[in-house]
Coordinates of C-alpha atoms in Angstrom, one line a residue:
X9 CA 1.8 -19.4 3.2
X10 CA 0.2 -15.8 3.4
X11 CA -2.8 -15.0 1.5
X12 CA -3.2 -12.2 -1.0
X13 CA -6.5 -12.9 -2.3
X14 CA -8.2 -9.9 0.1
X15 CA -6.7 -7.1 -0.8
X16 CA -9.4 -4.9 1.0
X17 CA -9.8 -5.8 4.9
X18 CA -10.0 -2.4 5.9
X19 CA -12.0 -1.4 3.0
X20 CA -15.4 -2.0 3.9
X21 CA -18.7 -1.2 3.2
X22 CA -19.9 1.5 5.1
X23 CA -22.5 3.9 5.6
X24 CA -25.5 1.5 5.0
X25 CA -28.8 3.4 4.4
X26 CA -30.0 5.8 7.1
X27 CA -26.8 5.2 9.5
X28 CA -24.6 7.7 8.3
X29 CA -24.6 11.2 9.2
X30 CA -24.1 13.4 6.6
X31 CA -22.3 16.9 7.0
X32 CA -23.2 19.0 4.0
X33 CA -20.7 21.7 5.0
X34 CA -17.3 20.2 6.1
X35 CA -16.8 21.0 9.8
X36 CA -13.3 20.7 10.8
X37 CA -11.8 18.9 13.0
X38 CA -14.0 16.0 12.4
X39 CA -13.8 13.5 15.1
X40 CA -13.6 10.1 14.5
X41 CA -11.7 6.6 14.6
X42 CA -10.7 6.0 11.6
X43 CA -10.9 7.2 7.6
X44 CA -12.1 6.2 4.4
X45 CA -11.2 8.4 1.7
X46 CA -13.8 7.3 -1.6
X47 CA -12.7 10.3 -4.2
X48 CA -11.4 8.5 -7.5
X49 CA -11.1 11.6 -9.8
X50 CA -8.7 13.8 -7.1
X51 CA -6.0 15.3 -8.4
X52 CA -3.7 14.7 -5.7
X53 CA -3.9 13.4 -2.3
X54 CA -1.4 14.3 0.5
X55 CA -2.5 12.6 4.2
X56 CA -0.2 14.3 6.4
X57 CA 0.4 12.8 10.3
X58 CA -0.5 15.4 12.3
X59 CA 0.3 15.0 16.4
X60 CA -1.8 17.6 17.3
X61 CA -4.8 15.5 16.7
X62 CA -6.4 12.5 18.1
X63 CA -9.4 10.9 17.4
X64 CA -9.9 13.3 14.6
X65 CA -9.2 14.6 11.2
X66 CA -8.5 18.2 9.8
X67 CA -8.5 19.0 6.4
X68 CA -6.6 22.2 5.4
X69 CA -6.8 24.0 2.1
X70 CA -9.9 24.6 0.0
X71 CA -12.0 21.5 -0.3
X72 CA -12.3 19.6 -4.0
X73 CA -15.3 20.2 -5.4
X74 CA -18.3 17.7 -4.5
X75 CA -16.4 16.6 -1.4
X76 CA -18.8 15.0 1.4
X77 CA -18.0 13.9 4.7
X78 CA -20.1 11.2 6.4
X79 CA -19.9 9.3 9.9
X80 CA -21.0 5.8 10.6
X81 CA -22.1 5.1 14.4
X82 CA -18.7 3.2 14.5
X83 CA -16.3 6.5 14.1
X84 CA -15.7 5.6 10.3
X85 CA -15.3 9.0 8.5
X86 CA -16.0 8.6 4.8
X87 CA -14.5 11.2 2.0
X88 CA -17.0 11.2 -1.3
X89 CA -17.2 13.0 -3.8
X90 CA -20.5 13.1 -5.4
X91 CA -19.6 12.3 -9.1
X92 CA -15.9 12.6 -11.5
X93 CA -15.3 16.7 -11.1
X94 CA -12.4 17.6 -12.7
X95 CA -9.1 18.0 -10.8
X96 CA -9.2 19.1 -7.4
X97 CA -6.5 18.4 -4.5
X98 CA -7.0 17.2 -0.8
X99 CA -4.7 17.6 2.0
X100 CA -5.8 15.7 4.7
X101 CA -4.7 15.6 8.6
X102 CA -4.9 12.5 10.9
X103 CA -3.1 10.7 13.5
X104 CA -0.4 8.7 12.7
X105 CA -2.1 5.4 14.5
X106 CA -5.7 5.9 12.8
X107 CA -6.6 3.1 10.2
X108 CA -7.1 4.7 6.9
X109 CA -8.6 3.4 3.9
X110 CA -8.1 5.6 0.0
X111 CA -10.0 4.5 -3.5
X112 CA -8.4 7.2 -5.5
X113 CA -7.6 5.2 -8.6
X114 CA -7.5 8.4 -10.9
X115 CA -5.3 10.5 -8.5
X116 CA -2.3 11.7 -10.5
X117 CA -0.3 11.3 -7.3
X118 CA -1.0 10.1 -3.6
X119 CA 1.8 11.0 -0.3
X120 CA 1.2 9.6 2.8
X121 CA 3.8 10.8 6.1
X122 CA 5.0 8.3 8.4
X123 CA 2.2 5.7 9.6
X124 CA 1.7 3.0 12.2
X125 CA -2.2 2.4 12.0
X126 CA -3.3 -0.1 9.3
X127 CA -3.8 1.5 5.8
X128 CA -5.7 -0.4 2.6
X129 CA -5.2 1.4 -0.4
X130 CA -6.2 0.8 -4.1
X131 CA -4.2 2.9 -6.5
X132 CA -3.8 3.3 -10.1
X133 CA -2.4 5.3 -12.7
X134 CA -1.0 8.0 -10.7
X135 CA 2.6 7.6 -8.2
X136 CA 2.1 6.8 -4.5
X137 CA 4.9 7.9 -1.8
X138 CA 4.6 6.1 1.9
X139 CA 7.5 6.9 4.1
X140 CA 7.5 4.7 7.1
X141 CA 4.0 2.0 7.1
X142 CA 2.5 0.0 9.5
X143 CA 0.2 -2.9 8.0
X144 CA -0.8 -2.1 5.0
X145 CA -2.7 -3.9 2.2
X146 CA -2.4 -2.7 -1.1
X147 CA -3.5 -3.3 -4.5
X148 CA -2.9 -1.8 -8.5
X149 CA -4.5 -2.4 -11.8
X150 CA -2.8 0.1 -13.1
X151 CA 0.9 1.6 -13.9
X152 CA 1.5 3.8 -11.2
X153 CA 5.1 3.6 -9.5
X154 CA 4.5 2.3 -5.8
X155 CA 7.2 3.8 -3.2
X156 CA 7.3 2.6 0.1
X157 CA 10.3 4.0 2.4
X158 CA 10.4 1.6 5.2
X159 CA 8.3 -1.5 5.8
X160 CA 7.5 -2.0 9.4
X161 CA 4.6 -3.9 9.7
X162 CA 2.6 -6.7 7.8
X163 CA 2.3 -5.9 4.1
X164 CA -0.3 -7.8 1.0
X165 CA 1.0 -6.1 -2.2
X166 CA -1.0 -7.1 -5.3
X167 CA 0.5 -5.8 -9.1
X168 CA -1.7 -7.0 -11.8
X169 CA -0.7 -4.4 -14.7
X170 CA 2.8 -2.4 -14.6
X171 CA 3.4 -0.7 -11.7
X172 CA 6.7 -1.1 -10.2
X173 CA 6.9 -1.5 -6.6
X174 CA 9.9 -0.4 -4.6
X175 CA 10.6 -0.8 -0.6
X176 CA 13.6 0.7 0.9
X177 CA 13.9 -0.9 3.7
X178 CA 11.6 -3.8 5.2
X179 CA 12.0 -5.1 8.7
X180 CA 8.5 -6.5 9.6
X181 CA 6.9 -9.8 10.3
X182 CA 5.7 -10.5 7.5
X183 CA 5.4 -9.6 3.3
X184 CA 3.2 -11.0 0.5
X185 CA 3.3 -10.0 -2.9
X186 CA 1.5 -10.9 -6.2
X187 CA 2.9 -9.5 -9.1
X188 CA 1.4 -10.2 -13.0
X189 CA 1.9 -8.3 -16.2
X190 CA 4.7 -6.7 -16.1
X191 CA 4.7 -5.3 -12.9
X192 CA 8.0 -6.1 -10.8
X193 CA 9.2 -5.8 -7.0
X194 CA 12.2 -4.4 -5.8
X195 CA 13.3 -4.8 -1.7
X196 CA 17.0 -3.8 -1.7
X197 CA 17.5 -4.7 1.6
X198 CA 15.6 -5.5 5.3
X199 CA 14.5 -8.3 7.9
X200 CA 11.7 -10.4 7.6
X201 CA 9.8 -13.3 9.7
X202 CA 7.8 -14.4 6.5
X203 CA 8.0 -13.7 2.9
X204 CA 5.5 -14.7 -0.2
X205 CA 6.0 -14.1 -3.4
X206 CA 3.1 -15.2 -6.0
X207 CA 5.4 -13.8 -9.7
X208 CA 2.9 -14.8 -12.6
X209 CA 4.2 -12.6 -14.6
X210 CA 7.2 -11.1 -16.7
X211 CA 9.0 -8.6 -14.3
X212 CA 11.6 -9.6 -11.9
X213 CA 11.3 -9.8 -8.0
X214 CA 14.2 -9.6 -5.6
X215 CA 14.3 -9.1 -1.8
X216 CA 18.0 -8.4 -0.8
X217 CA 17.4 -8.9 3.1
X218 CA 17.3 -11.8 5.4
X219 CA 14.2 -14.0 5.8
X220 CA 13.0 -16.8 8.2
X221 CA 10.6 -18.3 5.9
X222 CA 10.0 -18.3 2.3
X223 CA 7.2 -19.2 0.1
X224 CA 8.2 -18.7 -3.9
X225 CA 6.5 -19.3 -6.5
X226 CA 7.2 -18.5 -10.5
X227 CA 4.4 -19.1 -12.6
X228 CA 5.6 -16.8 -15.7
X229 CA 9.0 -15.3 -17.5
X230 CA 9.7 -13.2 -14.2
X231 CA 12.3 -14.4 -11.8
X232 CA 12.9 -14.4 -8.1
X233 CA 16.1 -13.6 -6.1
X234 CA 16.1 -13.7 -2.4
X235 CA 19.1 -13.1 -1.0
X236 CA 19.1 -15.2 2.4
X237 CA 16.2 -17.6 3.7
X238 CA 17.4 -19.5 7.2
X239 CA 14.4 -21.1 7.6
X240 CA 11.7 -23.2 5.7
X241 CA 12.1 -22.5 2.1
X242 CA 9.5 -23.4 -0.5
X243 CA 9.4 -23.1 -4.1
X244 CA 7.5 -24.0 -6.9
X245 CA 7.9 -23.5 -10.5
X246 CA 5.4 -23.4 -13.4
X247 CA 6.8 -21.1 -15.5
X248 CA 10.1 -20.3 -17.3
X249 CA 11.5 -17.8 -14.3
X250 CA 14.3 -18.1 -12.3
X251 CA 14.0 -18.7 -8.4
X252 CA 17.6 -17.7 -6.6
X253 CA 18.0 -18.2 -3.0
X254 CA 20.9 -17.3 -1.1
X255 CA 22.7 -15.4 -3.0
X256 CA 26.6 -14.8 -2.2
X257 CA 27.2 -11.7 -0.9
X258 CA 28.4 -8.5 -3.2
X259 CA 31.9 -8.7 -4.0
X260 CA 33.6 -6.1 -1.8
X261 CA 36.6 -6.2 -3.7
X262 CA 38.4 -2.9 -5.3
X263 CA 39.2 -2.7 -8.8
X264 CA 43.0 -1.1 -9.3

């Protein structure tokens, strides 16, 4: 069964005391290997995959107030900004493969382009857009609606309040998701190797693709519909939810 209990591999603690280099003026392009992006009172945050760069970011437009850049001696650019200034908006440029990192929990809304490289995100009250992800390992304690076009690697999704989370499409290896409150998940259709879902709350969960291996567990009022597991299926129940697996197909029939 897949863990979601670290929501924050790529998260980590950087910058420790006299190792960072700090830029006081943002130099652009800033060369790196991957990004960290610490700002929890931006407006908006857009993180455009830009081809024309490697090893580096680029931020365009004029930089939110109190933004700092820092390097660590392993290529880890970190994004700060020095207390909660009102507003502000950040468009920022890296390649699609760079692992990338965001703590913008007050950020009205977050879009991130097409990605391979391994993102961890922590998001809150505002909407996130991802169109095509590699890993990635998520978390909200908040409302937020949480898009994802199409799953392609690896995913840890953890819902603890209300935000909705919606996947397009997931073909990938493997998905976990912990859902509580009233938060809910909805996968209308993909391939998987591996799927856990943790449901310990009152929204629904429903994955509408194929998976080899399934790990369900209800432990509140929300349900769980899978629509085909063809391998090693486990469930467990603890709460009043539902847990349907294999699921007929949709009628196909035409109404006269």
């Amino acid at each position: 069964m897949l863990n979601c209990a670290s929501p924050f591999p790529f998260a980590l603690t950087l910058c420790a005391a006299g190792l960072c280099l700090t830029a006081p003026a943002l130099a652009r392009p800033i060369p790196g290997q991957r990004v960290q992006v610490s700002a929890p009172c931006l407006n908006s945050l857009h993180v455009v995959t830009d081809a024309a760069l490697s090893d580096a970011i680029d931020l365009r437009g004029a930089d939110p107030a109190a933004l700092q850049s820092s390097t660590a001696p392993d290529g880890t650019i970190t994004l700060t900004q020095k207390g909660c200034p009102a507003g502000g908006n950040l468009e920022l440029h890296t390649p699609a493969a760079m692992p990338l990192a965001i703590d913008s929990p007050q950020a009205t809304r977050i879009v991130i382009d097409n990605r391979s490289g391994p993102m961890s995100i922590r998001s809150g009250s505002g909407a996130i857009d991802i169109g095509r992800s590699g890993p990635i390992d998520l978390a909200s304690d908040s409302s937020g609606a949480i898009t994802i076009g199409t799953l392609a690697g690896s995913a840890r999704l953890r819902s603890t309040v209300s935000a909705p989370i919606v996947i397009h499409q997931a073909n990938a290896p493997a998905l976990a998701v912990y859902l509580a409150g009233t938060a809910s998940l909805s996968v209308p259709a993909g391939t998987l190797k591996a799927l856990d879902i943790n449901n310990a709350g009152q929204g629904n969960a429903s994955f509408g693709g194929t998976t080899g291996v399934a790990a369900l567990h209800v432990q509140g009022k929300g349900n769980i519909s899978v629509r085909k597991a063809t391998g090693t299926l486990a469930t467990e129940r603890d709460g009043a939810g539902r847990i349907d697996v294999n699921l007929p197909p949709p009628s196909t029939e035409q109404q006269n």
